[in-house]
Amino acid sequence: MSNKYKIAVIPGDGTGPEVIREGLKVIDAVSKKYKFNIKYDRYDYGGQRYIDTGKILSDREAEDLKKYDAIYLGGIGHPDVKPGILEKGILLKLRFDLDQYINLRPVKLYENIKTPIKNAGPEDVDFTVIRENTGGLYTGIGEFKNKGTKDEVAVQSMVYSRRQVERCVRFAFEYIKNMHKANPWKGLTAEEKEKGYIGKLTLCGKTNVLTYAYDLWERVFNKVARDYRSIITNYIHVDAICIYMVENPKIFDGIVTGNMFGDIITDLAAVIQGGMGVAPSGNLNPEGVSMFEPVHGTAPDFAGKGVINPVAAILTAQMMLNHLGEINAAADIEKSVKNTIKRMKSMQVGEMGYTTSEVGDLITEDIS
Ligand code: IPM
Ligand code: MN
């Protein structure tokens, strides 16, 4: 019997619905080819519903999403809503309530994509950022003192429990180990290979200033590393990570880091892989329901014009299918994305040489 999946689709705001439409087109094509069934339920959570009804996202609505095999999300945010309301009330609430403690962000430069990094090719940019997704500065713990007065003080706390750090770090080691079980990382030297190493994991932190939070991260990282002798480990401060990502991205295989640094370095990473138009991500709860969303957000200025690049959303669909275990279908999507990219003029908004839906069609035809 063929596999059946139930997916919650949240197209969201701005260009979200346009890119999700293309992602679903591609999923339909592979589901026919590989004979699995997907049932979608659509939810209108987002800025427009908030403006129309005043509803953000209730505990019950978040809870209800736990019955799905996965969630496919376009983007949340609205220019007419004050920053923070929808992000905290919908996106972060989902990540937190569903305990999606990993934000997995693969960074791959595909053939034929322009990168601002001089002389870099696909062999130079190919790594994965494993971002902690439920803690740190994102917990919203903090306060104002003497608000509005000239003595005002604002506090925003970076909070991490050992348990939170350990499950993230362990996931990162497992992920790198599984990825390289059959295919060792290309960046290994002959000597390292001989010693039996298969991959590398870098801890990104700021131990010279954040002497509580990243001290904990470093101790946990070093402890967990002992269980993964085949993985090379190192530590780099977040500011230096930004230098190397531009100067010598080849040195990265896996990068594990906290929530805030992960947010920032993955925008930089998206730029070196060719822009927001190609950067996918997954909010994972390895024991529960995971949610897949492109890194780019809603890009409201471009909504409804058919100019946004759907490749990030399509690669996000690919990650979702991989996660569901449809590995061949996922590999097929990646192959067809690569073929289509070769035909596109650019990955940038409005410069693709095709409309949003034409890009989706090209990928779908390549699959069929
Ligand atoms: C991201 C986004 C979100 C984040 C915002 C929209 C809350 O920037 O997914 O990277 O900071 O995590
Ligand atoms: Mn971000």
CSV table of C-alpha atoms and ligand atoms in Angstrom, one decimal:
chain,number,residue,atom,x,y,z
A,1,MET,CA,0.0,0.0,0.0
A,2,SER,CA,1.2,3.5,-0.7
A,3,ASN,CA,2.1,6.0,2.0
A,4,LYS,CA,-0.4,8.6,3.0
A,5,TYR,CA,0.5,12.0,4.5
A,6,LYS,CA,-1.5,14.7,6.0
A,7,ILE,CA,0.0,18.1,5.6
A,8,ALA,CA,-1.2,21.4,7.1
A,9,VAL,CA,-0.6,24.2,4.6
A,10,ILE,CA,-0.2,27.8,5.9
A,11,PRO,CA,0.4,30.0,2.8
A,12,GLY,CA,0.5,33.1,5.0
A,13,ASP,CA,1.0,36.7,3.8
A,14,GLY,CA,2.7,38.6,1.0
A,15,THR,CA,4.4,36.4,-1.5
A,16,GLY,CA,3.8,33.3,0.7
A,17,PRO,CA,0.8,32.0,-1.2
A,18,GLU,CA,2.5,32.4,-4.6
A,19,VAL,CA,5.5,30.4,-3.7
A,20,ILE,CA,3.5,27.7,-1.8
A,21,ARG,CA,1.4,27.3,-4.9
A,22,GLU,CA,4.5,26.3,-6.9
A,23,GLY,CA,5.7,24.1,-4.1
A,24,LEU,CA,2.4,22.2,-4.0
A,25,LYS,CA,2.6,21.8,-7.8
A,26,VAL,CA,5.9,20.1,-7.5
A,27,ILE,CA,4.8,17.9,-4.6
A,28,ASP,CA,1.8,16.8,-6.7
A,29,ALA,CA,4.1,15.8,-9.6
A,30,VAL,CA,6.4,13.7,-7.4
A,31,SER,CA,3.5,12.2,-5.5
A,32,LYS,CA,2.1,10.9,-8.8
A,33,LYS,CA,5.5,9.6,-10.0
A,34,TYR,CA,6.4,7.9,-6.7
A,35,LYS,CA,2.8,6.9,-5.9
A,36,PHE,CA,2.2,8.3,-2.5
A,37,ASN,CA,-0.8,10.3,-1.3
A,38,ILE,CA,-0.8,13.7,0.3
A,39,LYS,CA,-3.9,15.2,1.8
A,40,TYR,CA,-3.7,19.0,2.4
A,41,ASP,CA,-5.6,21.1,4.9
A,42,ARG,CA,-5.2,24.8,4.4
A,43,TYR,CA,-5.2,27.3,7.2
A,44,ASP,CA,-5.5,31.1,6.7
A,45,TYR,CA,-3.3,32.0,9.7
A,46,GLY,CA,-1.4,35.3,9.1
A,47,GLY,CA,-1.6,39.0,8.9
A,48,GLN,CA,-4.7,39.3,6.8
A,49,ARG,CA,-6.8,37.1,9.1
A,50,TYR,CA,-5.5,39.2,12.1
A,51,ILE,CA,-6.5,42.5,10.4
A,52,ASP,CA,-10.0,41.1,9.4
A,53,THR,CA,-10.8,39.3,12.7
A,54,GLY,CA,-8.3,40.3,15.4
A,55,LYS,CA,-7.3,36.6,15.8
A,56,ILE,CA,-3.6,35.8,15.9
A,57,LEU,CA,-3.2,32.1,16.7
A,58,SER,CA,-4.9,30.4,19.7
A,59,ASP,CA,-3.4,27.6,21.8
A,60,ARG,CA,-6.1,25.4,20.4
A,61,GLU,CA,-5.2,26.2,16.8
A,62,ALA,CA,-1.5,25.5,17.5
A,63,GLU,CA,-2.4,22.3,19.3
A,64,ASP,CA,-4.6,21.1,16.4
A,65,LEU,CA,-1.6,21.2,14.1
A,66,LYS,CA,0.0,18.3,16.1
A,67,LYS,CA,-2.2,15.9,14.2
A,68,TYR,CA,-0.4,16.4,10.9
A,69,ASP,CA,2.7,14.7,9.5
A,70,ALA,CA,4.2,18.1,8.7
A,71,ILE,CA,3.4,21.8,8.2
A,72,TYR,CA,4.2,23.7,5.0
A,73,LEU,CA,4.4,27.4,5.5
A,74,GLY,CA,4.9,30.3,3.1
A,75,GLY,CA,5.7,33.4,5.2
A,76,ILE,CA,4.2,35.4,8.1
A,77,GLY,CA,4.2,39.2,8.4
A,78,HIS,CA,2.2,42.1,7.2
A,79,PRO,CA,3.3,45.7,6.5
A,80,ASP,CA,0.1,47.1,8.3
A,81,VAL,CA,0.8,45.2,11.5
A,82,LYS,CA,3.3,46.4,14.0
A,83,PRO,CA,6.5,44.3,13.9
A,84,GLY,CA,6.6,41.5,16.5
A,85,ILE,CA,2.8,40.8,16.8
A,86,LEU,CA,2.6,38.2,14.0
A,87,GLU,CA,6.1,37.0,14.3
A,88,LYS,CA,5.8,36.2,18.0
A,89,GLY,CA,2.1,35.4,17.9
A,90,ILE,CA,2.2,32.9,15.0
A,91,LEU,CA,5.6,31.9,13.7
A,92,LEU,CA,7.5,31.8,17.0
A,93,LYS,CA,4.4,30.4,18.8
A,94,LEU,CA,4.3,27.5,16.4
A,95,ARG,CA,8.0,26.8,16.8
A,96,PHE,CA,7.7,26.9,20.6
A,97,ASP,CA,4.3,25.2,21.1
A,98,LEU,CA,5.3,22.4,18.8
A,99,ASP,CA,8.7,22.2,20.4
A,100,GLN,CA,10.5,22.5,17.0
A,101,TYR,CA,13.9,22.8,18.6
A,102,ILE,CA,16.0,22.6,15.5
A,103,ASN,CA,16.1,25.1,12.7
A,104,LEU,CA,17.8,23.2,9.9
A,105,ARG,CA,19.2,25.5,7.2
A,106,PRO,CA,21.2,23.8,4.4
A,107,VAL,CA,23.5,26.2,2.4
A,108,LYS,CA,24.3,25.0,-1.0
A,109,LEU,CA,25.5,26.9,-4.0
A,110,TYR,CA,24.1,25.2,-7.1
A,111,GLU,CA,25.8,25.3,-10.4
A,112,ASN,CA,25.1,28.4,-12.5
A,113,ILE,CA,24.0,30.5,-9.6
A,114,LYS,CA,25.8,33.8,-9.1
A,115,THR,CA,27.3,34.4,-5.7
A,116,PRO,CA,28.9,37.6,-4.5
A,117,ILE,CA,31.9,35.6,-3.4
A,118,LYS,CA,34.7,35.9,-6.0
A,119,ASN,CA,35.6,32.7,-7.8
A,120,ALA,CA,33.4,30.5,-5.6
A,121,GLY,CA,31.7,27.5,-7.1
A,122,PRO,CA,29.4,24.7,-5.8
A,123,GLU,CA,32.4,22.9,-4.2
A,124,ASP,CA,33.1,25.9,-2.0
A,125,VAL,CA,29.7,26.5,-0.5
A,126,ASP,CA,28.1,23.4,0.8
A,127,PHE,CA,27.3,23.3,4.5
A,128,THR,CA,24.4,23.1,7.0
A,129,VAL,CA,23.6,25.4,9.8
A,130,ILE,CA,21.9,23.7,12.7
A,131,ARG,CA,20.2,26.6,14.6
A,132,GLU,CA,18.7,26.1,18.1
A,133,ASN,CA,15.1,27.2,17.7
A,134,THR,CA,13.3,27.4,21.0
A,135,GLY,CA,15.6,29.2,23.4
A,136,GLY,CA,18.1,32.0,23.8
A,137,LEU,CA,17.1,35.6,23.2
A,138,TYR,CA,13.9,34.3,21.5
A,139,THR,CA,12.3,33.2,24.8
A,140,GLY,CA,10.9,36.8,25.3
A,141,ILE,CA,12.2,36.9,28.9
A,142,GLY,CA,13.1,40.4,29.9
A,143,GLU,CA,11.6,43.6,31.2
A,144,PHE,CA,11.5,47.4,31.0
A,145,LYS,CA,12.5,49.3,34.1
A,146,ASN,CA,11.3,52.9,34.5
A,147,LYS,CA,9.8,52.7,31.0
A,148,GLY,CA,9.5,56.0,29.2
A,149,THR,CA,11.7,57.9,31.7
A,150,LYS,CA,15.3,59.0,31.1
A,151,ASP,CA,16.4,56.3,33.6
A,152,GLU,CA,14.8,53.6,31.4
A,153,VAL,CA,16.6,50.2,31.3
A,154,ALA,CA,15.5,47.3,29.0
A,155,VAL,CA,16.6,43.7,29.6
A,156,GLN,CA,16.3,40.9,27.2
A,157,SER,CA,17.7,37.6,28.5
A,158,MET,CA,19.6,34.9,26.6
A,159,VAL,CA,18.2,31.8,28.4
A,160,TYR,CA,19.4,28.3,27.8
A,161,SER,CA,19.0,25.1,29.8
A,162,ARG,CA,21.6,22.4,29.6
A,163,ARG,CA,18.8,20.1,28.3
A,164,GLN,CA,18.0,22.5,25.5
A,165,VAL,CA,21.6,22.9,24.5
A,166,GLU,CA,22.3,19.2,24.7
A,167,ARG,CA,19.4,18.0,22.5
A,168,CYS,CA,20.4,20.5,19.8
A,169,VAL,CA,24.1,19.7,19.9
A,170,ARG,CA,23.4,16.0,19.8
A,171,PHE,CA,21.0,16.4,16.9
A,172,ALA,CA,23.8,18.3,15.0
A,173,PHE,CA,26.3,15.6,15.6
A,174,GLU,CA,23.9,12.9,14.5
A,175,TYR,CA,22.9,14.9,11.5
A,176,ILE,CA,26.5,15.3,10.3
A,177,LYS,CA,27.3,11.7,11.1
A,178,ASN,CA,24.3,10.4,9.1
A,179,MET,CA,25.0,12.8,6.2
A,180,HIS,CA,28.6,11.5,5.8
A,181,LYS,CA,28.2,7.9,6.7
A,182,ALA,CA,28.4,6.9,3.0
A,183,ASN,CA,29.9,10.1,1.6
A,184,PRO,CA,32.7,11.7,3.7
A,185,TRP,CA,32.9,15.4,3.7
A,186,LYS,CA,34.9,16.7,0.7
A,187,GLY,CA,36.8,19.2,2.8
A,188,LEU,CA,38.8,16.5,4.7
A,189,THR,CA,42.5,16.2,4.1
A,190,ALA,CA,44.0,12.9,3.2
A,191,GLU,CA,45.5,12.6,6.6
A,192,GLU,CA,42.1,13.3,8.3
A,193,LYS,CA,40.5,10.6,6.1
A,194,GLU,CA,43.1,8.2,7.0
A,195,LYS,CA,42.4,8.8,10.7
A,196,GLY,CA,38.8,7.8,10.1
A,197,TYR,CA,37.1,11.2,10.1
A,198,ILE,CA,34.0,11.6,8.1
A,199,GLY,CA,32.8,15.2,8.7
A,200,LYS,CA,33.2,18.3,10.8
A,201,LEU,CA,31.0,20.3,13.2
A,202,THR,CA,31.8,23.9,14.2
A,203,LEU,CA,30.4,25.5,17.3
A,204,CYS,CA,29.5,29.1,16.6
A,205,GLY,CA,29.3,31.2,19.8
A,206,LYS,CA,30.7,34.2,21.6
A,207,THR,CA,32.5,32.7,24.6
A,208,ASN,CA,34.7,35.8,25.1
A,209,VAL,CA,31.7,38.0,26.0
A,210,LEU,CA,28.6,35.8,26.7
A,211,THR,CA,30.5,34.0,29.4
A,212,TYR,CA,27.4,32.2,30.8
A,213,ALA,CA,25.3,31.2,27.9
A,214,TYR,CA,28.1,30.1,25.5
A,215,ASP,CA,30.2,28.7,28.3
A,216,LEU,CA,27.4,26.2,28.7
A,217,TRP,CA,27.2,25.6,25.0
A,218,GLU,CA,31.0,25.0,24.8
A,219,ARG,CA,31.0,22.6,27.7
A,220,VAL,CA,28.0,20.6,26.4
A,221,PHE,CA,29.5,20.6,22.8
A,222,ASN,CA,32.8,19.2,24.1
A,223,LYS,CA,31.1,16.6,26.2
A,224,VAL,CA,28.8,15.4,23.4
A,225,ALA,CA,31.7,15.4,20.9
A,226,ARG,CA,33.3,12.5,22.9
A,227,ASP,CA,30.4,10.3,21.5
A,228,TYR,CA,31.3,11.2,17.9
A,229,ARG,CA,34.9,10.4,17.4
A,230,SER,CA,34.6,10.4,13.6
A,231,ILE,CA,33.6,14.0,13.5
A,232,ILE,CA,36.2,16.8,13.7
A,233,THR,CA,35.2,19.6,16.0
A,234,ASN,CA,36.2,23.2,16.4
A,235,TYR,CA,35.0,26.5,17.9
A,236,ILE,CA,34.7,29.8,16.1
A,237,HIS,CA,33.3,33.1,17.5
A,238,VAL,CA,30.2,34.3,15.6
A,239,ASP,CA,31.9,37.5,14.4
A,240,ALA,CA,34.8,35.5,12.9
A,241,ILE,CA,32.3,33.0,11.4
A,242,CYS,CA,31.0,36.0,9.3
A,243,ILE,CA,34.5,36.7,8.0
A,244,TYR,CA,35.2,33.1,7.1
A,245,MET,CA,31.8,32.6,5.5
A,246,VAL,CA,32.7,35.3,3.0
A,247,GLU,CA,36.5,34.7,2.7
A,248,ASN,CA,36.7,30.9,2.9
A,249,PRO,CA,33.3,29.1,3.2
A,250,LYS,CA,34.9,25.9,2.2
A,251,ILE,CA,36.0,25.3,5.8
A,252,PHE,CA,32.4,24.7,6.9
A,253,ASP,CA,30.6,21.4,7.0
A,254,GLY,CA,28.1,21.7,9.9
A,255,ILE,CA,27.7,24.8,12.1
A,256,VAL,CA,25.7,24.5,15.3
A,257,THR,CA,24.7,27.6,17.2
A,258,GLY,CA,22.1,29.3,19.3
A,259,ASN,CA,18.9,30.9,18.1
A,260,MET,CA,20.0,34.5,17.6
A,261,PHE,CA,23.4,33.9,16.0
A,262,GLY,CA,21.7,31.2,13.9
A,263,ASP,CA,19.2,33.7,12.6
A,264,ILE,CA,21.9,36.2,11.7
A,265,ILE,CA,24.4,33.9,10.1
A,266,THR,CA,21.8,32.1,8.0
A,267,ASP,CA,20.9,35.4,6.3
A,268,LEU,CA,24.6,35.9,5.4
A,269,ALA,CA,24.7,32.2,4.3
A,270,ALA,CA,21.7,32.7,2.1
A,271,VAL,CA,23.5,35.6,0.3
A,272,ILE,CA,26.5,33.4,-0.4
A,273,GLN,CA,24.3,30.6,-1.8
A,274,GLY,CA,22.8,33.0,-4.3
A,275,GLY,CA,20.2,34.9,-2.3
A,276,MET,CA,17.0,34.5,-0.4
A,277,GLY,CA,15.3,33.1,-3.5
A,278,VAL,CA,17.1,29.7,-3.0
A,279,ALA,CA,17.3,29.3,0.8
A,280,PRO,CA,15.1,26.6,2.3
A,281,SER,CA,14.6,25.7,6.0
A,282,GLY,CA,12.9,23.2,8.3
A,283,ASN,CA,11.8,23.8,11.9
A,284,LEU,CA,12.2,20.3,13.2
A,285,ASN,CA,10.8,18.4,16.2
A,286,PRO,CA,12.4,15.0,15.6
A,287,GLU,CA,9.9,13.5,18.0
A,288,GLY,CA,6.9,15.5,16.9
A,289,VAL,CA,5.5,17.6,14.1
A,290,SER,CA,8.0,19.7,12.0
A,291,MET,CA,7.3,22.8,9.9
A,292,PHE,CA,9.0,23.7,6.7
A,293,GLU,CA,9.3,27.3,5.5
A,294,PRO,CA,11.6,29.2,3.1
A,295,VAL,CA,14.0,31.6,4.9
A,296,HIS,CA,12.8,34.6,2.9
A,297,GLY,CA,9.6,35.6,4.6
A,298,THR,CA,6.8,37.5,2.9
A,299,ALA,CA,8.5,40.1,0.7
A,300,PRO,CA,5.3,42.2,0.5
A,301,ASP,CA,6.6,44.6,-2.0
A,302,PHE,CA,6.6,41.9,-4.6
A,303,ALA,CA,3.3,40.2,-3.8
A,304,GLY,CA,0.9,39.4,-6.6
A,305,LYS,CA,3.4,40.4,-9.3
A,306,GLY,CA,4.6,36.9,-10.3
A,307,VAL,CA,8.2,37.9,-9.9
A,308,ILE,CA,9.2,36.2,-6.7
A,309,ASN,CA,11.5,33.2,-7.0
A,310,PRO,CA,9.7,30.0,-5.9
A,311,VAL,CA,12.9,27.9,-5.7
A,312,ALA,CA,13.4,28.4,-2.0
A,313,ALA,CA,9.8,27.2,-1.3
A,314,ILE,CA,10.3,24.3,-3.7
A,315,LEU,CA,13.6,23.2,-2.0
A,316,THR,CA,11.7,23.6,1.3
A,317,ALA,CA,9.1,21.1,-0.1
A,318,GLN,CA,12.0,18.8,-0.9
A,319,MET,CA,13.2,19.0,2.7
A,320,MET,CA,9.7,18.2,3.9
A,321,LEU,CA,9.5,15.1,1.7
A,322,ASN,CA,13.0,14.0,2.8
A,323,HIS,CA,11.8,14.3,6.4
A,324,LEU,CA,8.7,12.2,5.6
A,325,GLY,CA,10.9,9.5,4.3
A,326,GLU,CA,10.2,10.1,0.5
A,327,ILE,CA,13.8,10.2,-0.2
A,328,ASN,CA,13.7,9.4,-3.9
A,329,ALA,CA,11.0,12.0,-4.6
A,330,ALA,CA,13.1,14.5,-2.7
A,331,ALA,CA,16.2,13.7,-4.7
A,332,ASP,CA,14.2,14.0,-7.9
A,333,ILE,CA,13.0,17.5,-6.9
A,334,GLU,CA,16.6,18.6,-6.2
A,335,LYS,CA,17.7,17.2,-9.6
A,336,SER,CA,14.9,19.1,-11.4
A,337,VAL,CA,15.6,22.3,-9.5
A,338,LYS,CA,19.3,22.1,-10.6
A,339,ASN,CA,18.2,21.5,-14.2
A,340,THR,CA,15.8,24.5,-14.1
A,341,ILE,CA,18.3,26.8,-12.4
A,342,LYS,CA,20.6,26.3,-15.4
A,343,ARG,CA,17.8,27.8,-17.6
A,344,MET,CA,17.0,30.7,-15.3
A,345,LYS,CA,18.8,34.1,-15.9
A,346,SER,CA,19.1,34.9,-12.2
A,347,MET,CA,17.9,33.9,-8.8
A,348,GLN,CA,16.9,37.5,-7.9
A,349,VAL,CA,13.4,38.8,-7.8
A,350,GLY,CA,12.1,40.0,-11.2
A,351,GLU,CA,15.3,38.9,-13.0
A,352,MET,CA,14.6,35.2,-13.4
A,353,GLY,CA,13.7,35.4,-17.1
A,354,TYR,CA,10.5,33.6,-16.1
A,355,THR,CA,7.5,34.3,-13.9
A,356,THR,CA,7.0,32.6,-10.5
A,357,SER,CA,4.6,30.0,-12.0
A,358,GLU,CA,6.7,29.4,-15.0
A,359,VAL,CA,9.6,28.4,-12.8
A,360,GLY,CA,7.3,26.0,-11.0
A,361,ASP,CA,6.1,24.7,-14.3
A,362,LEU,CA,9.6,24.1,-15.6
A,363,ILE,CA,10.5,22.1,-12.5
A,364,THR,CA,7.3,20.1,-12.6
A,365,GLU,CA,7.8,19.3,-16.3
A,366,ASP,CA,11.4,18.2,-15.6
A,367,ILE,CA,10.1,15.8,-12.9
A,368,SER,CA,7.3,14.3,-15.1
B,1,IPM,C1,13.7,33.6,10.4
B,1,IPM,C2,13.0,34.9,10.7
B,1,IPM,C3,12.3,34.9,12.0
B,1,IPM,C4,13.3,34.6,13.1
B,1,IPM,C5,11.5,36.1,12.3
B,1,IPM,C6,10.5,36.4,11.2
B,1,IPM,C7,10.8,36.0,13.7
B,1,IPM,O1,13.9,35.9,10.6
B,1,IPM,O2,13.0,32.5,10.3
B,1,IPM,O3,14.9,33.6,10.3
B,1,IPM,O4,14.0,35.6,13.6
B,1,IPM,O5,13.6,33.5,13.4
B,2,MN,MN,15.9,35.3,10.0
